[in-house]
Coordinates of C-alpha atoms and ligand atoms in Angstrom, one line a residue:
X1 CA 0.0 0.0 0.0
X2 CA 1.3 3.4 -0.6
X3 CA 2.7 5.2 2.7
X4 CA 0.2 8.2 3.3
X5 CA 3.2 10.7 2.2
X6 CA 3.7 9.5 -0.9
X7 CA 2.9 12.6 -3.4
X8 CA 0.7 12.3 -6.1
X9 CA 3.8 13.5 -8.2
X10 CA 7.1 14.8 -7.9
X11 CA 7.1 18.3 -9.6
X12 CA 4.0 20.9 -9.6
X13 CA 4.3 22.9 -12.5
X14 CA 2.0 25.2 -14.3
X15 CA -0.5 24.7 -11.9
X16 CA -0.7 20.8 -12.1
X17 CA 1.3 18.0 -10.6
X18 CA 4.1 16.2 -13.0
X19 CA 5.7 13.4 -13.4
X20 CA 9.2 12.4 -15.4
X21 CA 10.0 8.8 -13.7
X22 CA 13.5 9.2 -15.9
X23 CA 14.9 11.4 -13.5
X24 CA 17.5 9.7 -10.4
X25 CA 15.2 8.3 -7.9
X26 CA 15.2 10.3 -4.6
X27 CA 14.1 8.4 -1.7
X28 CA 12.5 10.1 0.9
X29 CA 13.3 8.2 4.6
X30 CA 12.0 8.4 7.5
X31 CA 14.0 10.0 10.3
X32 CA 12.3 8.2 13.1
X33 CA 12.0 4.5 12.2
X34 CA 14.8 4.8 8.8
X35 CA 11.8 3.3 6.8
X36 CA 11.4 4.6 3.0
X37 CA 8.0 6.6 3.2
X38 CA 8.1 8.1 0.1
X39 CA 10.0 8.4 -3.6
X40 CA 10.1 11.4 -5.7
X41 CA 12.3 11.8 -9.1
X42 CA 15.1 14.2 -9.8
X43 CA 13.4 16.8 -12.3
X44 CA 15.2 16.1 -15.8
X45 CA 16.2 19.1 -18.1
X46 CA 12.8 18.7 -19.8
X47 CA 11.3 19.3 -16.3
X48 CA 13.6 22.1 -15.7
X49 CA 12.8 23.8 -18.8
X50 CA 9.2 23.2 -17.9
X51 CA 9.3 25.0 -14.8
X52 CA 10.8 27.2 -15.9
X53 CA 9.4 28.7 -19.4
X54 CA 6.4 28.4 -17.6
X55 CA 7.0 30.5 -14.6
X56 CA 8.7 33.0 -17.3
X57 CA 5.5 33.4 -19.4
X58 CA 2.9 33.6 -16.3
X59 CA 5.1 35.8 -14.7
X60 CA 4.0 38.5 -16.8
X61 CA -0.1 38.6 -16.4
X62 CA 0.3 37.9 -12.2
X63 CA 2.6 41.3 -11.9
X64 CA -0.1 43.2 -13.9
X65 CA -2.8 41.9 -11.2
X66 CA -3.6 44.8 -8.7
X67 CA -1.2 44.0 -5.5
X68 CA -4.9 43.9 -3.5
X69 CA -5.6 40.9 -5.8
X70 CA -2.1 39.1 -5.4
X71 CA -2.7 39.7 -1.5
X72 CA -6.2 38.1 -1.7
X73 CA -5.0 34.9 -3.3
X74 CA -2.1 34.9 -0.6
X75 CA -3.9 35.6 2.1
X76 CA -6.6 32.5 1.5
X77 CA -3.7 30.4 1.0
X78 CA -2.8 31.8 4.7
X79 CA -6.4 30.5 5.7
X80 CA -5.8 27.1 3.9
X81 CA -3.4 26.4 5.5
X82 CA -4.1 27.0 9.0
X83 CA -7.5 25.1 8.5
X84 CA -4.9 21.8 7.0
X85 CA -2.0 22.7 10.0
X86 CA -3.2 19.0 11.4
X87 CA -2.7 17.1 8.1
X88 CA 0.5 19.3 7.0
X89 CA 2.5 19.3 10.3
X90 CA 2.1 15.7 10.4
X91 CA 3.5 15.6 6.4
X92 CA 6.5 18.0 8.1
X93 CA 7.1 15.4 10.7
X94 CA 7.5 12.7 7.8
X95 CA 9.4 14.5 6.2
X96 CA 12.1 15.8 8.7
X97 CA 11.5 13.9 11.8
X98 CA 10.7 16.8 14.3
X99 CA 8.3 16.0 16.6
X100 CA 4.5 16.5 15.9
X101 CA 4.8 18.9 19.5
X102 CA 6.9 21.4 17.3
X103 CA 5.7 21.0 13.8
X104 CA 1.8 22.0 15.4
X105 CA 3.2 25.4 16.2
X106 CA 6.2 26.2 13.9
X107 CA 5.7 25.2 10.4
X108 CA 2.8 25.3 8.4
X109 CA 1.4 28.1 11.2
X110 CA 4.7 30.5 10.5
X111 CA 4.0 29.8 6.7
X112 CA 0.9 30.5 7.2
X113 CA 2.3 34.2 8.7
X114 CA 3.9 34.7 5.8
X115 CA 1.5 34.3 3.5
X116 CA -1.2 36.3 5.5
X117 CA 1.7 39.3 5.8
X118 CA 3.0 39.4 2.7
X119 CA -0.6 38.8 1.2
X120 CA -1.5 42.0 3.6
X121 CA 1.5 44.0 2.4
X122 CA 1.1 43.6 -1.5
X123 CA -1.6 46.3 -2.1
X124 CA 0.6 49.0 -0.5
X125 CA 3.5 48.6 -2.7
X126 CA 4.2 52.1 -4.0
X127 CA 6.5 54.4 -5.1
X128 CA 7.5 58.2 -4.6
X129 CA 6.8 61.3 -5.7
X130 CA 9.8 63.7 -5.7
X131 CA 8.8 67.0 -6.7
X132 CA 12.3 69.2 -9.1
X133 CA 10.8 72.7 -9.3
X134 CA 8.2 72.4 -11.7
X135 CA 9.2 69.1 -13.2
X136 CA 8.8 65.8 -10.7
X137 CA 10.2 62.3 -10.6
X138 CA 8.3 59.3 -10.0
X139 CA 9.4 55.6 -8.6
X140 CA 7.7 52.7 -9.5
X141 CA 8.7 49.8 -7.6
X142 CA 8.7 46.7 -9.7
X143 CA 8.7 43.1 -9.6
X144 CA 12.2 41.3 -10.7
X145 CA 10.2 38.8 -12.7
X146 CA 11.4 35.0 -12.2
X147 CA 12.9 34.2 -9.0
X148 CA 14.2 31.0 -7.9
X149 CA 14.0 29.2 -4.5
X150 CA 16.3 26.9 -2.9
X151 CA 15.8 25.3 0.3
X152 CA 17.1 23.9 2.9
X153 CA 15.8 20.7 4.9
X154 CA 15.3 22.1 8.1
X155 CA 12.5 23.7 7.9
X156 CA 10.8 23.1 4.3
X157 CA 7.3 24.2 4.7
X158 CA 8.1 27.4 6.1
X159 CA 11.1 28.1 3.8
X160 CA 9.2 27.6 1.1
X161 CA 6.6 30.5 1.9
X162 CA 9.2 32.6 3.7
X163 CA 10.9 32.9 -0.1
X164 CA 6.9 32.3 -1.8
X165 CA 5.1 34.6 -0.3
X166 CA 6.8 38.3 -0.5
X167 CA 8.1 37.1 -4.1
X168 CA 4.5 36.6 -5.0
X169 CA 3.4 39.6 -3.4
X170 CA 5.8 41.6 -5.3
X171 CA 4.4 40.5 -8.7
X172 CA 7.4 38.0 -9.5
X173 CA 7.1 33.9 -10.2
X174 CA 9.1 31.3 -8.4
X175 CA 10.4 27.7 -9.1
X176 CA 11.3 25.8 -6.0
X177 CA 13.5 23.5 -5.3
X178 CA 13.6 21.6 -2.3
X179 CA 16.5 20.3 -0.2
X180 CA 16.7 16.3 -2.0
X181 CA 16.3 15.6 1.6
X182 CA 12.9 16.5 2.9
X183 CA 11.0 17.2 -0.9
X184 CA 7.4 16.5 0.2
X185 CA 6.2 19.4 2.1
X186 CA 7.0 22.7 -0.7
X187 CA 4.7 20.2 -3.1
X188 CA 1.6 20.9 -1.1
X189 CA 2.5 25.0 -0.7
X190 CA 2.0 24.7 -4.3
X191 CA -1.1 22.7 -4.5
X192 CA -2.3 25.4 -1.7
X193 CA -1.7 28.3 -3.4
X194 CA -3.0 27.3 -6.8
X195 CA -6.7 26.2 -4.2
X196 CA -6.4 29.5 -3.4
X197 CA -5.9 31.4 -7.0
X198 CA -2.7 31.8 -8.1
X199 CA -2.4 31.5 -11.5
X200 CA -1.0 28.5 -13.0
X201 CA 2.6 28.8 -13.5
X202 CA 2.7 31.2 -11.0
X203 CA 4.6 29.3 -8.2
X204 CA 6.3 26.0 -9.3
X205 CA 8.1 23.0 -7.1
X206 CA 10.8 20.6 -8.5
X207 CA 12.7 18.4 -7.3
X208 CA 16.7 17.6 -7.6
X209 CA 19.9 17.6 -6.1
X210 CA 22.4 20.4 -6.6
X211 CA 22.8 20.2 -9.9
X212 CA 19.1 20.9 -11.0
X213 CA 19.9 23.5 -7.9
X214 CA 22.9 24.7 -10.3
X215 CA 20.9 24.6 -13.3
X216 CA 18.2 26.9 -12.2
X217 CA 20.6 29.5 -10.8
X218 CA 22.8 29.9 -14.0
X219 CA 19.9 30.0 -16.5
X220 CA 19.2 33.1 -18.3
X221 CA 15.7 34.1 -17.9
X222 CA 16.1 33.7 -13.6
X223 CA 16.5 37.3 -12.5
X224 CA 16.8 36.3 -8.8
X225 CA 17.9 33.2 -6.3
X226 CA 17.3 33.2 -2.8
X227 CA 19.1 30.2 -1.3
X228 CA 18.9 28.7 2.3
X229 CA 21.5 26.5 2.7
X230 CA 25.4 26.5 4.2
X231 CA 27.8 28.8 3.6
X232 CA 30.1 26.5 1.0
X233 CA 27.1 25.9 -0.6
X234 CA 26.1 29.7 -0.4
X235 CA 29.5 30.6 -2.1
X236 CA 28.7 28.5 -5.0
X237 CA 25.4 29.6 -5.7
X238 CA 26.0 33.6 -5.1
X239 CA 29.3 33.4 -7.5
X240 CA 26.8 31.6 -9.9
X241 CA 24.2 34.0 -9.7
X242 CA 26.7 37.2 -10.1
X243 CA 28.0 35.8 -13.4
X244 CA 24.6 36.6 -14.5
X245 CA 24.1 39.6 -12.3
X246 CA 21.5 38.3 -10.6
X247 CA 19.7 40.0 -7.8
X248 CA 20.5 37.1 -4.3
X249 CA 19.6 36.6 -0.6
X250 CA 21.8 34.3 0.8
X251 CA 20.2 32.7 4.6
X252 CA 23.5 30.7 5.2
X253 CA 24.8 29.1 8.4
X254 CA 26.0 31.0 11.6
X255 CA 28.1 29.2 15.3
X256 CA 26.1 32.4 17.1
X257 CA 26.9 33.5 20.5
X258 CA 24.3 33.5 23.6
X259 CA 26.0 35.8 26.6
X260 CA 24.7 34.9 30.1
X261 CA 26.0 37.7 32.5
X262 CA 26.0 36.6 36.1
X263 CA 22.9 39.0 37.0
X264 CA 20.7 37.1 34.4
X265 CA 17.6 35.2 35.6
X266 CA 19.3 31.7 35.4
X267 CA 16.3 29.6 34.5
X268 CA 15.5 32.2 31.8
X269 CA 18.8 32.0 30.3
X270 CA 18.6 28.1 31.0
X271 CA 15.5 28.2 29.2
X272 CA 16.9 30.4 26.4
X273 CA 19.8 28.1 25.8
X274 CA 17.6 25.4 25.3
X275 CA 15.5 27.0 22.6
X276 CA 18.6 27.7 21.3
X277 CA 20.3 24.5 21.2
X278 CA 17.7 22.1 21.1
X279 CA 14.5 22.9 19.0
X280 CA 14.4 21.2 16.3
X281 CA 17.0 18.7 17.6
X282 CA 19.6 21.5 17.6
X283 CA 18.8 21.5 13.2
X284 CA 18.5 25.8 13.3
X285 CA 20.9 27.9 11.6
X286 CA 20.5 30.8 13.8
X287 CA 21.1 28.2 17.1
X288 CA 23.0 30.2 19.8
X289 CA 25.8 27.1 20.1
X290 CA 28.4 29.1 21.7
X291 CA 26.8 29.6 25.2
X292 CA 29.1 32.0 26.8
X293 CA 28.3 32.1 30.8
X294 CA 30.0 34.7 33.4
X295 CA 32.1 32.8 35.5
X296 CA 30.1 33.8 39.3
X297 CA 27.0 32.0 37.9
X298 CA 28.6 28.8 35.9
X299 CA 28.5 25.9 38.2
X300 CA 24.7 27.2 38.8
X301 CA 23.9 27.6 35.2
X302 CA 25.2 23.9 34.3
X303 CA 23.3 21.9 36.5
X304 CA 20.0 23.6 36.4
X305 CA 20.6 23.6 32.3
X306 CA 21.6 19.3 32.4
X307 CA 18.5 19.2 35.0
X308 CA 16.4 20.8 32.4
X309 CA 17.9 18.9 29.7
X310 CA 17.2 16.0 31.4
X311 CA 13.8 16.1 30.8
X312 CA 13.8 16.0 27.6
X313 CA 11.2 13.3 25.9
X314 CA 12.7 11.6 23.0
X315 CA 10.2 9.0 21.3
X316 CA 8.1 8.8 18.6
X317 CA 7.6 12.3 17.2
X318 CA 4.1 11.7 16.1
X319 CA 2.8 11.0 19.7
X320 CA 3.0 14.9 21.1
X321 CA 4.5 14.3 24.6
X322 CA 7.8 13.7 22.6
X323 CA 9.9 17.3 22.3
X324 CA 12.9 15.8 21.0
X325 CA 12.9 14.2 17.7
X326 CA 15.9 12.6 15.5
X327 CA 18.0 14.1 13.5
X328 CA 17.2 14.5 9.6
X329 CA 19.0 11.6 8.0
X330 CA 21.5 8.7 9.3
X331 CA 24.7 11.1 7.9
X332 CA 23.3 14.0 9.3
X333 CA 23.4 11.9 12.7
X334 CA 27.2 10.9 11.8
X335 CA 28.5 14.2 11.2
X336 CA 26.8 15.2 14.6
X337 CA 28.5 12.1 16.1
X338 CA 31.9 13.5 14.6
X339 CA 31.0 16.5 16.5
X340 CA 31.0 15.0 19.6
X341 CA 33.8 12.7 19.6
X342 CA 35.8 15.7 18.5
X343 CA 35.1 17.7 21.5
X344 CA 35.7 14.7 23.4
X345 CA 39.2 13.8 22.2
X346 CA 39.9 18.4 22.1
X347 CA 39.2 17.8 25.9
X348 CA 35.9 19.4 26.6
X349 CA 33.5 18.3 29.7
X350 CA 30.8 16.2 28.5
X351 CA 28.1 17.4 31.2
X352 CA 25.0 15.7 30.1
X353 CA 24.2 13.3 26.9
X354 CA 27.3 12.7 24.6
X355 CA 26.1 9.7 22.5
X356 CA 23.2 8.4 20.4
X357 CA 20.1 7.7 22.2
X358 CA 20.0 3.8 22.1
X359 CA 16.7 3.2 20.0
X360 CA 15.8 3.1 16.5
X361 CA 16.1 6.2 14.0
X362 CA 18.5 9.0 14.1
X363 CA 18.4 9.8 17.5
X364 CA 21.2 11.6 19.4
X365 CA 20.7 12.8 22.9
X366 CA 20.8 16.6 23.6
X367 CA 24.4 17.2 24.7
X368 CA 26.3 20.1 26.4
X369 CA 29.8 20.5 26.6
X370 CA 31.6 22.4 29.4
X371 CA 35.1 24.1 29.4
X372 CA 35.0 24.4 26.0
X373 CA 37.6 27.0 24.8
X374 CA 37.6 29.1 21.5
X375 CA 40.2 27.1 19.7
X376 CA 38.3 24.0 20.0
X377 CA 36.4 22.6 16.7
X378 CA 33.1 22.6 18.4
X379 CA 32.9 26.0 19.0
X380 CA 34.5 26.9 15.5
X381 CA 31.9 25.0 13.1
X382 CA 28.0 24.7 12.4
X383 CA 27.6 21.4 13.6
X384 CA 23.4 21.7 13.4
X385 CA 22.6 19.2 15.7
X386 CA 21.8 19.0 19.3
X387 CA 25.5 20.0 20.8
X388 CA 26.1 22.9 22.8
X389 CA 29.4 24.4 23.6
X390 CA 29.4 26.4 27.2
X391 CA 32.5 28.8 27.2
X392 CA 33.5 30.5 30.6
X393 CA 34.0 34.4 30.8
X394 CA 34.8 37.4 32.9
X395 CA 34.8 40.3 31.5
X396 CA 32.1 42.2 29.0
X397 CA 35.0 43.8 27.2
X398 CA 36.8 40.4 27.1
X399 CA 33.1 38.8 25.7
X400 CA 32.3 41.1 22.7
X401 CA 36.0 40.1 21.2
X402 CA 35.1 36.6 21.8
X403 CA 31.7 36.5 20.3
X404 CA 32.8 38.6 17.4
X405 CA 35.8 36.2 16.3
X406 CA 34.0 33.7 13.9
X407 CA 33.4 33.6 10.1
X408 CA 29.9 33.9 10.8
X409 CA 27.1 36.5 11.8
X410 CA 24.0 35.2 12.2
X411 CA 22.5 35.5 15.2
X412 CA 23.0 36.5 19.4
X413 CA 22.2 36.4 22.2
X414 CA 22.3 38.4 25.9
X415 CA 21.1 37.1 28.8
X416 CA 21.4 39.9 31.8
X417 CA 19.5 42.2 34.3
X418 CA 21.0 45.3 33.1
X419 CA 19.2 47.0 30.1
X420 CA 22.0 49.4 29.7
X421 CA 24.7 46.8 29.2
X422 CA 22.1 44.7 27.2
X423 CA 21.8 47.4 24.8
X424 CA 25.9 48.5 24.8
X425 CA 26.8 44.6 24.0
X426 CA 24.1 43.9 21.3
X427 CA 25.4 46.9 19.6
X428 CA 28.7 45.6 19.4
X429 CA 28.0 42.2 18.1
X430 CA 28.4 41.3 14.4
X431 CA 25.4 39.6 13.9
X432 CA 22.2 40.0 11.7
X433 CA 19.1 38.9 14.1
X434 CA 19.9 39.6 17.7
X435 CA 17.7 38.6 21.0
X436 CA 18.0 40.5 24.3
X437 CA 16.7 38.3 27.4
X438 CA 15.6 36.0 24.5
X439 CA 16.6 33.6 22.2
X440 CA 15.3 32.3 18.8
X441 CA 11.9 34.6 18.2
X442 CA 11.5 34.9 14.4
X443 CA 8.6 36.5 13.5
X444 CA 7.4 37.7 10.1
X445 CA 7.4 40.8 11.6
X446 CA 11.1 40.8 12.2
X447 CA 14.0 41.0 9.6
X448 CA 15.7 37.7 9.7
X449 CA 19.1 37.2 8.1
X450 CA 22.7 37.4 8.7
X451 CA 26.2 39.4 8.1
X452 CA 29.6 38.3 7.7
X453 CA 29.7 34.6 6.0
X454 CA 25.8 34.1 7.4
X455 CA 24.7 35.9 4.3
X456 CA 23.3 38.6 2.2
X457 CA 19.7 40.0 2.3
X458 CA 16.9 39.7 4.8
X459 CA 13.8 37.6 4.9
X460 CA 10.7 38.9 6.7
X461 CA 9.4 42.1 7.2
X462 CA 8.9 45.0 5.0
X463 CA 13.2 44.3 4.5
X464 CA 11.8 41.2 2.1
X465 CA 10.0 43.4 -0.2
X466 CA 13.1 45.4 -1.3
X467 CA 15.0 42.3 -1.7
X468 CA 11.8 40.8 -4.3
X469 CA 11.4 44.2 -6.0
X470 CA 13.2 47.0 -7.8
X471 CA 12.7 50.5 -8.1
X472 CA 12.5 52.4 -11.3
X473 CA 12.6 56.6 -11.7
X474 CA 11.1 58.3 -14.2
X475 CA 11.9 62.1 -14.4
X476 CA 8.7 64.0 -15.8
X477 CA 9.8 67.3 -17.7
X478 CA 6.9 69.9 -17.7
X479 CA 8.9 72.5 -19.9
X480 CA 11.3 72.7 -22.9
X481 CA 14.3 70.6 -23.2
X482 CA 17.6 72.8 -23.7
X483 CA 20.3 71.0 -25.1
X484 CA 24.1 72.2 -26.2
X485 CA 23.1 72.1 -30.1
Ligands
LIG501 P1 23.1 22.8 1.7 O1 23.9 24.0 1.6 O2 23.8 21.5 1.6 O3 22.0 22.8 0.7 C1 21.0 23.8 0.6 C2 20.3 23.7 -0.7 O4 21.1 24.0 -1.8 C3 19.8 22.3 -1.0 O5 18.5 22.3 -1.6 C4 20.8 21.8 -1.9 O6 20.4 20.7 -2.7 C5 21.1 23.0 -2.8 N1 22.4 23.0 -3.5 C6 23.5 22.3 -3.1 N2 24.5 22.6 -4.0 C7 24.0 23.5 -4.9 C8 24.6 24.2 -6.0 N3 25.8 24.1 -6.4 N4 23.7 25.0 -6.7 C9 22.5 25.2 -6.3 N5 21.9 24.6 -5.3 C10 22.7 23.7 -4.6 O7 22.4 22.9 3.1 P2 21.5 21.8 3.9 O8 20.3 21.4 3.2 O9 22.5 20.8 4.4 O10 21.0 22.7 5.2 C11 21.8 23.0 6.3 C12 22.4 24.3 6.2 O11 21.5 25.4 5.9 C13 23.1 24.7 7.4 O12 24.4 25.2 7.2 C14 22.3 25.9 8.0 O13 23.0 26.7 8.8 C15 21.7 26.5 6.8 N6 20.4 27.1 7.1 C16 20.4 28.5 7.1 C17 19.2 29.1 7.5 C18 19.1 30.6 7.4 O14 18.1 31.1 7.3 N7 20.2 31.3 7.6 C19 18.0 28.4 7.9 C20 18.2 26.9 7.8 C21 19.4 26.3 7.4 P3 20.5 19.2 -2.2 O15 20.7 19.2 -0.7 O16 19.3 18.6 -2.6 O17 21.7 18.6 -2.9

């Protein structure tokens, strides 16, 4: 019998769901139990073309549509899905393994945002009027036309409407293209849309590994990529994409620092160190993973954190009690496992977990490291899994330097008391999306992206739309036109 996340096809294109059974089979696997759920095909160069001269060609009618009416469409697509979230956070949880308890409230519902605020934003998409004397210019802002989407495989429902849904609003067309690793859930964002009106061609899925990711990015008639992925793989594509001078937003990876200053609320910063180590089995690029903690308050900050820890459910992630799910795939798990036995052998204090959780699937126990120290490879690289590094400090000055020295810029964090020194220290981190007293709120509200090596461009917010858009002048002369001869 075919396993209830089976699509009905592997692409959607102009409007419809496609098939090409020639492409490289693509298994789709079960995190929790390893069993093959699902098979979808690598899209061929017929389906690539598809996708995309399709998306080229309806492209053109949707950015004449009134933004109100692009909104409309959007924002019953918002309705749709919050009225399927059941059905579609339980595809999520096929499809990545995270617990039911977390894909209820995180992935079809912030899609769902994104739709409804984007949908809200599109009829208000203006220009200016700049007055010269007697003559005036005028901006128009524009859509770019065909954008593509690659995602990542961490969160796929919601990266697919994070890109979707202010490129839509904006007038554009998208083809998306899944992480090979969790392909099932951008398919039914598409079948959503097109329920609620958009235009066929409008928004297109297909499949592939990083070649049909490559062969989107370098053709021709794409006039933007937005890519969530790592940063080697962000290199690629953004190098790609400038030999055609292509508009980008790069969401990349971050190692972010989380500062807990010795007057913080401990259990809050506990708490905030869990949300931003272990949601999503630690599988968040903007995780807070170097947890630096004042020295007066460490020995009090480890054992209420590897108390909290300790209740952690792991278990079958369709039975909502469980809030700790497996990770992705079985070498997802083994480069996690790597991880681990690195800070191990680099002579870090293993102060709770440290192993995989003996049961079946890709489980690995939540795990915190003590007396880590900034040399060591767990507190250099993304290791996007359930490992936290806790670093000791003394000094605020001494901090900042500490936090700052890494490739990346993603996110941070500060736990303290003091508002004044909350404020002084986020303004001195390099880092895109920053959390005082807090960690790992991202609304649709809120820009969301990094600097340094974590990227280029912001998601969310009103920052999207000028990163889907352009902006064209026109200068309006009212009188004669003097020239030289
Ligand atoms: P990858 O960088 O491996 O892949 C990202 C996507 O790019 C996948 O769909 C992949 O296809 C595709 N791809 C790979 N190579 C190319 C290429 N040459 N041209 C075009 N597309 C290509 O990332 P993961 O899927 O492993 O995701 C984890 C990473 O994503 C982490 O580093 C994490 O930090 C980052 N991330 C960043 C977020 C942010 O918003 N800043 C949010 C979530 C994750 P395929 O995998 O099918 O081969």
């Amino acid at each position: 019998m075919t396993h209830p996340a089976q699509p009905k096809a592997s692409h959607f294109i102009n409007g419809e769901y496609v098939e090409d059974t020639s492409g490289t089979p693509i298994p789709v696997i079960y995190a929790a139990t390893g069993e093959q759920i699902a098979t979808v095909y690598a899209a061929t160069p017929a389906i690539v073309e598809q996708a995309l001269s399709t998306a080229k060609e309806a492209q053109k009618a949707w950015a004449k549509m009134t933004g109100t009416e692009r909104g409309r469409i959007l924002r019953r697509a918002a309705d749709i899905m919050r009225e399927r979230n059941h059905e579609l956070s339980v595809l999520e949880t096929y499809d990545t393994g995270k617990p039911l308890q977390e894909t209820l409230v995180a992935d079809a519902t912030s899609g769902a945002d994104a739709l409804e605020y984007f949908g809200g934003l599109a009829g208000s998409l203006t220009g200016e009027h700049i007055p010269m004397g007697e003559d005036w210019v005028y901006t128009v802002r524009e859509a770019l036309g065909l954008c593509v989407g690659i995602g990542a495989w961490n969160y796929p429902t919601q990266i697919a409407c994070w890109k979707g849904a202010p490129a839509l609003a904006c007038g554009n067309s998208m083809v998306f293209k899944p992480s090979e690793t969790t392909p099932l859930c951008a398919l039914k964002v598409a079948e959503i849309l097109h329920e609620a009106g958009a235009p066929a061609g409008i928004y297109n899925v297909i499949q592939g590994m990083g070649e049909v990711g490559g062969a989107l990015v370098t053709d021709p008639r794409v006039d933007k990529v937005s890519l969530t992925g790592s940063v080697p793989t962000g290199k690629k594509v953004y190098a790609a994409a400038a030999a055609g001078m292509k508009h980008v937003t790069m969401e990349l990876g971050g190692k972010s620092p989380l500062i807990i200053f010795d007057d913080a609320d401990i259990d809050n910063a506990v708490g905030g160190a869990i949300n931003g180590n272990f949601y999503s089995s630690g599988q968040v690029c903007s995780n807070g993973t170097r947890v630096f903690v004042q020295k007066g308050i460490k020995e009090k900050f480890l054992a209420r954190l590897a108390e909290r820890t300790g209740n952690a459910i792991l278990g079958d992630p369709m039975d909502e009690a469980t809030s700790f799910g497996p990770m992705v795939t079985e070498n997802q798990m083994n480069i996690v496992l790597g991880y681990i036995e690195k800070g191990k052998e680099e002579g870090a204090r293993v102060v709770c977990g440290g192993a995989r959780a003996d049961m079946p699937g890709y489980y690995i126990q939540p795990t915190v490291f003590a007396d880590v120290t900034d040399d060591m490879t767990i507190a250099r690289e993304e290791i996007f899994g359930p490992v936290m590094s806790v670093l000791d400090f003394d000094t605020e000055e001494e901090v900042i330097a500490r936090a700052n020295d890494t490739e990346f810029g993603l996110s941070a964090g500060v736990f303290t008391s003091d508002f004044t020194r909350a404020h002084r220290v986020i303004g001195q981190l390099e880092a895109g999306s920053c959390f005082i007293n807090s960690y790992n709120d991202a609304p649709v509200e809120a820009p969301f992206g990094g600097v340094k090596a974590s990227g280029v461009g912001r998601e969310n917010s009103k920052e999207a739309i000028k990163h889907f858009s352009q902006v064209k002048s026109v200068y309006v002369r009212m009188g004669d036109v003097e020239a030289a001869f």
